[in-house]
Short mmCIF file of C-alpha atoms in Angstrom, two decimals:
data_model
loop_
_atom_site.label_atom_id
_atom_site.label_comp_id
_atom_site.label_asym_id
_atom_site.label_seq_id
_atom_site.Cartn_x
_atom_site.Cartn_y
_atom_site.Cartn_z
CA GLN P 190 26.85 -91.90 -200.25
CA PRO P 191 24.74 -90.68 -203.44
CA VAL P 192 21.66 -92.13 -204.31
CA LEU P 193 21.37 -92.17 -208.42
CA THR P 194 18.00 -92.50 -209.26
CA GLN P 195 16.54 -94.37 -212.97
CA SER P 196 13.84 -94.94 -214.59
CA SER P 197 13.51 -97.99 -215.12
CA SER P 198 11.69 -98.17 -218.77
CA ALA P 199 11.79 -95.82 -222.12
CA SER P 200 10.20 -96.14 -225.20
CA ALA P 201 9.97 -94.16 -228.70
CA SER P 202 9.91 -94.54 -232.04
CA LEU P 203 12.15 -95.41 -234.63
CA GLY P 204 13.85 -91.83 -235.62
CA SER P 205 12.75 -90.12 -232.94
CA SER P 206 13.97 -88.76 -229.67
CA VAL P 207 14.54 -90.27 -226.19
CA LYS P 208 15.73 -88.03 -223.02
CA LEU P 209 17.12 -90.75 -219.84
CA THR P 210 17.19 -89.20 -216.58
CA CYS P 211 19.40 -90.13 -214.09
CA THR P 212 18.76 -88.31 -210.65
CA LEU P 213 21.43 -88.05 -207.90
CA SER P 214 20.14 -88.25 -204.18
CA SER P 215 20.22 -85.14 -202.36
CA GLY P 216 23.23 -83.34 -200.99
CA HIS P 217 25.16 -84.46 -204.69
CA SER P 218 23.71 -82.27 -207.20
CA SER P 219 27.13 -80.84 -208.21
CA TYR P 220 28.74 -84.58 -208.66
CA ILE P 221 29.95 -85.62 -212.40
CA ILE P 222 28.35 -88.71 -213.17
CA ALA P 223 29.14 -91.57 -216.22
CA TRP P 224 26.41 -93.15 -218.58
CA HIS P 225 26.43 -96.41 -220.10
CA GLN P 226 24.56 -98.38 -222.56
CA GLN P 227 24.45 -102.49 -222.49
CA GLN P 228 23.22 -103.68 -225.33
CA PRO P 229 21.55 -107.24 -224.99
CA GLY P 230 24.13 -110.05 -224.33
CA LYS P 231 27.09 -107.70 -224.80
CA ALA P 232 29.22 -105.90 -222.07
CA PRO P 233 28.70 -102.63 -221.36
CA ARG P 234 30.10 -99.41 -223.07
CA TYR P 235 31.40 -95.91 -221.95
CA LEU P 236 29.07 -93.48 -223.49
CA MET P 237 29.70 -89.87 -221.58
CA LYS P 238 30.86 -88.02 -218.22
CA LEU P 239 28.80 -85.10 -217.63
CA GLU P 240 29.95 -82.54 -215.48
CA GLY P 241 26.49 -80.80 -213.43
CA SER P 242 27.12 -77.70 -215.59
CA GLY P 243 26.18 -79.81 -218.47
CA SER P 244 29.50 -80.27 -220.35
CA TYR P 245 29.94 -83.44 -221.81
CA ASN P 246 32.71 -85.79 -222.72
CA LYS P 247 32.03 -88.12 -224.95
CA GLY P 248 33.76 -91.95 -225.51
CA SER P 249 35.51 -92.86 -228.92
CA GLY P 250 33.20 -93.82 -230.91
CA VAL P 251 30.10 -92.58 -229.68
CA PRO P 252 27.95 -91.33 -231.90
CA ASP P 253 26.67 -88.15 -232.45
CA ARG P 254 23.16 -88.55 -231.41
CA PHE P 255 24.42 -89.32 -228.57
CA SER P 256 24.37 -86.23 -225.78
CA GLY P 257 24.20 -85.06 -222.56
CA SER P 258 22.73 -82.34 -220.41
CA SER P 259 21.86 -81.17 -216.59
CA SER P 260 19.71 -79.43 -214.47
CA GLY P 261 20.08 -79.77 -210.53
CA ALA P 262 20.69 -82.95 -209.11
CA ASP P 263 19.47 -84.43 -212.88
CA ARG P 264 21.76 -85.69 -215.27
CA TYR P 265 20.29 -86.01 -218.79
CA LEU P 266 21.02 -88.42 -222.38
CA THR P 267 19.09 -87.81 -224.73
CA ILE P 268 19.16 -90.22 -227.52
CA SER P 269 18.07 -88.80 -231.08
CA ASN P 270 17.54 -90.12 -234.14
CA LEU P 271 16.79 -93.42 -232.65
CA GLN P 272 17.81 -96.24 -233.97
CA SER P 273 17.22 -100.03 -233.65
CA GLU P 274 20.24 -100.61 -231.95
CA ASP P 275 19.96 -98.33 -229.55
CA GLU P 276 17.99 -100.65 -228.01
CA ALA P 277 19.76 -101.39 -224.64
CA ASP P 278 20.09 -100.65 -220.46
CA TYR P 279 21.75 -97.35 -219.83
CA TYR P 280 23.41 -97.36 -216.58
CA CYS P 281 24.55 -93.81 -214.79
CA GLU P 282 27.72 -93.68 -211.95
CA THR P 283 29.43 -91.68 -209.86
CA TRP P 284 31.64 -92.22 -207.07
CA ASP P 285 31.92 -90.49 -203.93
CA SER P 286 33.54 -91.35 -200.24
CA ASN P 287 35.99 -94.05 -202.35
CA THR P 288 32.43 -96.16 -203.38
CA ARG P 289 31.27 -96.45 -206.78
CA VAL P 290 27.64 -96.32 -207.51
CA PHE P 291 25.34 -97.62 -210.21
CA GLY P 292 21.92 -96.28 -210.95
CA THR P 293 19.14 -99.47 -211.31
CA GLY P 294 19.64 -98.80 -215.34
CA THR P 295 16.64 -97.57 -217.85
CA LYS P 296 15.55 -100.23 -220.32
CA VAL P 297 15.28 -97.81 -224.15
CA THR P 298 12.92 -100.10 -226.26
CA VAL P 299 12.62 -98.93 -230.01
CA LEU P 300 8.84 -98.75 -230.94
CA GLU G 349 42.93 -99.91 -229.30
CA VAL G 350 42.23 -100.11 -225.68
CA GLN G 351 40.98 -103.53 -225.02
CA LEU G 352 40.00 -105.50 -221.63
CA VAL G 353 40.67 -109.11 -222.13
CA GLU G 354 39.02 -110.64 -218.43
CA SER G 355 39.90 -114.35 -217.52
CA GLY G 356 39.27 -116.88 -214.75
CA GLY G 357 35.98 -117.40 -214.60
CA GLY G 358 34.49 -120.92 -214.43
CA LEU G 359 32.42 -123.56 -211.88
CA VAL G 360 33.45 -123.37 -207.97
CA GLN G 361 31.78 -124.63 -205.40
CA PRO G 362 30.26 -122.61 -201.98
CA GLY G 363 33.48 -122.10 -199.40
CA ARG G 364 36.81 -122.49 -202.52
CA SER G 365 38.32 -119.99 -204.38
CA LEU G 366 39.04 -118.34 -207.46
CA ARG G 367 40.97 -115.75 -209.19
CA LEU G 368 40.74 -113.84 -211.83
CA SER G 369 42.34 -111.78 -214.63
CA CYS G 370 42.36 -108.91 -216.45
CA THR G 371 45.00 -108.39 -219.44
CA ALA G 372 44.91 -104.96 -220.29
CA SER G 373 46.75 -103.42 -223.99
CA GLY G 374 46.55 -100.63 -226.33
CA PHE G 375 47.07 -97.98 -223.11
CA THR G 376 49.77 -97.59 -220.58
CA PHE G 377 48.36 -100.14 -217.95
CA GLY G 378 50.52 -98.12 -214.69
CA ASP G 379 49.19 -94.82 -215.30
CA TYR G 380 45.32 -95.79 -214.44
CA ALA G 381 43.05 -96.78 -211.92
CA MET G 382 40.90 -100.76 -212.40
CA SER G 383 38.10 -101.96 -210.99
CA TRP G 384 35.85 -104.99 -210.57
CA VAL G 385 32.33 -104.77 -211.11
CA ARG G 386 29.73 -107.20 -211.55
CA GLN G 387 26.34 -108.32 -212.92
CA ALA G 388 24.60 -111.58 -211.26
CA PRO G 389 22.23 -112.83 -214.04
CA GLY G 390 19.10 -110.86 -215.02
CA LYS G 391 20.71 -107.81 -212.58
CA GLY G 392 21.96 -104.68 -212.71
CA LEU G 393 25.71 -103.59 -212.46
CA GLU G 394 26.89 -103.68 -208.68
CA TRP G 395 30.40 -102.52 -208.14
CA VAL G 396 33.01 -105.04 -206.70
CA GLY G 397 36.21 -103.25 -205.94
CA PHE G 398 39.06 -100.43 -206.92
CA ILE G 399 42.85 -100.52 -207.13
CA ARG G 400 44.79 -96.58 -208.27
CA SER G 401 47.93 -95.82 -209.58
CA LYS G 402 50.83 -96.09 -208.26
CA ALA G 403 50.91 -92.40 -208.63
CA TYR G 404 47.85 -92.14 -206.30
CA GLY G 405 48.96 -95.31 -203.77
CA GLY G 406 48.36 -98.38 -205.20
CA THR G 407 45.53 -98.64 -202.91
CA THR G 408 42.36 -100.26 -202.59
CA GLU G 409 39.28 -100.00 -201.90
CA TYR G 410 36.16 -102.38 -201.69
CA ALA G 411 31.75 -103.01 -201.73
CA ALA G 412 30.77 -103.44 -198.00
CA SER G 413 28.86 -107.03 -199.75
CA VAL G 414 33.06 -108.05 -200.16
CA LYS G 415 35.41 -106.28 -198.21
CA GLY G 416 37.33 -109.15 -196.06
CA ARG G 417 36.96 -111.81 -199.13
CA PHE G 418 37.88 -110.12 -202.47
CA THR G 419 41.25 -108.78 -202.94
CA ILE G 420 42.51 -107.00 -205.89
CA SER G 421 46.17 -106.05 -207.00
CA ARG G 422 47.81 -104.94 -210.14
CA ASP G 423 51.02 -106.00 -211.59
CA ASP G 424 52.01 -102.99 -213.99
CA SER G 425 55.04 -105.21 -215.35
CA LYS G 426 52.77 -107.18 -217.27
CA SER G 427 49.74 -104.71 -216.98
CA ILE G 428 47.47 -107.28 -215.53
CA ALA G 429 44.61 -106.55 -212.39
CA TYR G 430 43.67 -109.31 -210.90
CA LEU G 431 40.69 -109.97 -208.26
CA GLN G 432 40.90 -113.63 -205.67
CA MET G 433 38.09 -114.21 -204.30
CA ASN G 434 37.97 -116.20 -201.04
CA SER G 435 35.01 -117.36 -199.32
CA LEU G 436 32.54 -117.97 -202.63
CA LYS G 437 28.94 -117.80 -201.85
CA THR G 438 26.40 -118.43 -203.87
CA GLU G 439 25.10 -115.16 -204.51
CA ASP G 440 28.96 -114.55 -205.60
CA THR G 441 27.59 -115.46 -209.14
CA ALA G 442 27.83 -113.66 -212.07
CA VAL G 443 29.46 -111.49 -214.49
CA TYR G 444 32.85 -109.90 -213.68
CA TYR G 445 34.46 -107.72 -215.79
CA CYS G 446 36.80 -105.70 -215.47
CA THR G 447 36.78 -101.25 -215.62
CA ARG G 448 39.96 -99.06 -216.73
CA ASP G 449 39.37 -95.73 -214.02
CA GLN G 450 40.51 -91.81 -214.62
CA LEU G 451 40.05 -89.58 -212.56
CA THR G 452 38.32 -86.57 -213.28
CA PHE G 453 37.49 -82.70 -212.41
CA ALA G 454 35.42 -80.32 -212.72
CA GLY G 455 35.38 -77.13 -210.90
CA TYR G 456 35.91 -78.31 -207.08
CA SER G 457 35.15 -81.52 -208.01
CA SER G 458 36.46 -84.32 -209.24
CA SER G 459 35.60 -88.49 -209.63
CA TRP G 460 36.56 -91.29 -210.60
CA VAL G 461 35.04 -92.43 -214.42
CA THR G 462 34.83 -95.89 -215.50
CA ASP G 463 35.68 -95.67 -219.61
CA TYR G 464 36.62 -99.09 -221.36
CA TRP G 465 34.96 -102.19 -220.27
CA GLY G 466 36.83 -105.81 -220.55
CA GLN G 467 33.64 -108.62 -222.32
CA GLY G 468 33.20 -110.07 -218.55
CA THR G 469 34.17 -113.37 -217.67
CA LEU G 470 31.51 -115.87 -216.13
CA VAL G 471 31.75 -117.31 -212.29
CA THR G 472 28.99 -119.54 -211.29
CA VAL G 473 29.19 -120.44 -207.81
CA SER G 474 27.20 -123.57 -207.07
CA SER G 475 27.48 -127.02 -205.07
#
């Protein structure tokens, strides 16, 4: 089954942009993934599904500041015009061989 | 508006059982697969298991860590998904989330994707 690799942390200044990476393990570079956001003390929230082509589809109410892109086995989540409420953990997930897999999450800090 | 509300969590002794419920509203429950995902204190997300809709056979899948101990079922007439947890261990302590899943396609690829989460219910396994 695939392994999803995420950096443990990222930081950026208020109003700037941050790009998070989720890397699929070898042999799984075409997989569809989803990004989820978990603000402190809250349940996760679905942000978008992202294909290997770079095409993405966002969930209801997700701000335009959130976008997705892909390159090979890498799946990216870009947050533009960073706001204080974007400080959260971000998880990617995928599905293979009847198993769902989550990445370890990236903690985003807004400076 | 899609809503998923978990209930049934609480404090339980090791070796005992507990059943969680996930009551859904705002969509046609029977058309969707449902999953349970858990999060131990201070840790990341861990998939527990999944049940397909009747259109896809209504079959279930489980993580290795819970297979044989946990059972997922659904009652489409009541829009409820259940997680029956038996032989509980201290390491099962976590917030348990119910999620809605849909099958998505891209070229020759397909994947079940979680698109809604419940608010979670805390299960504490301790003597």
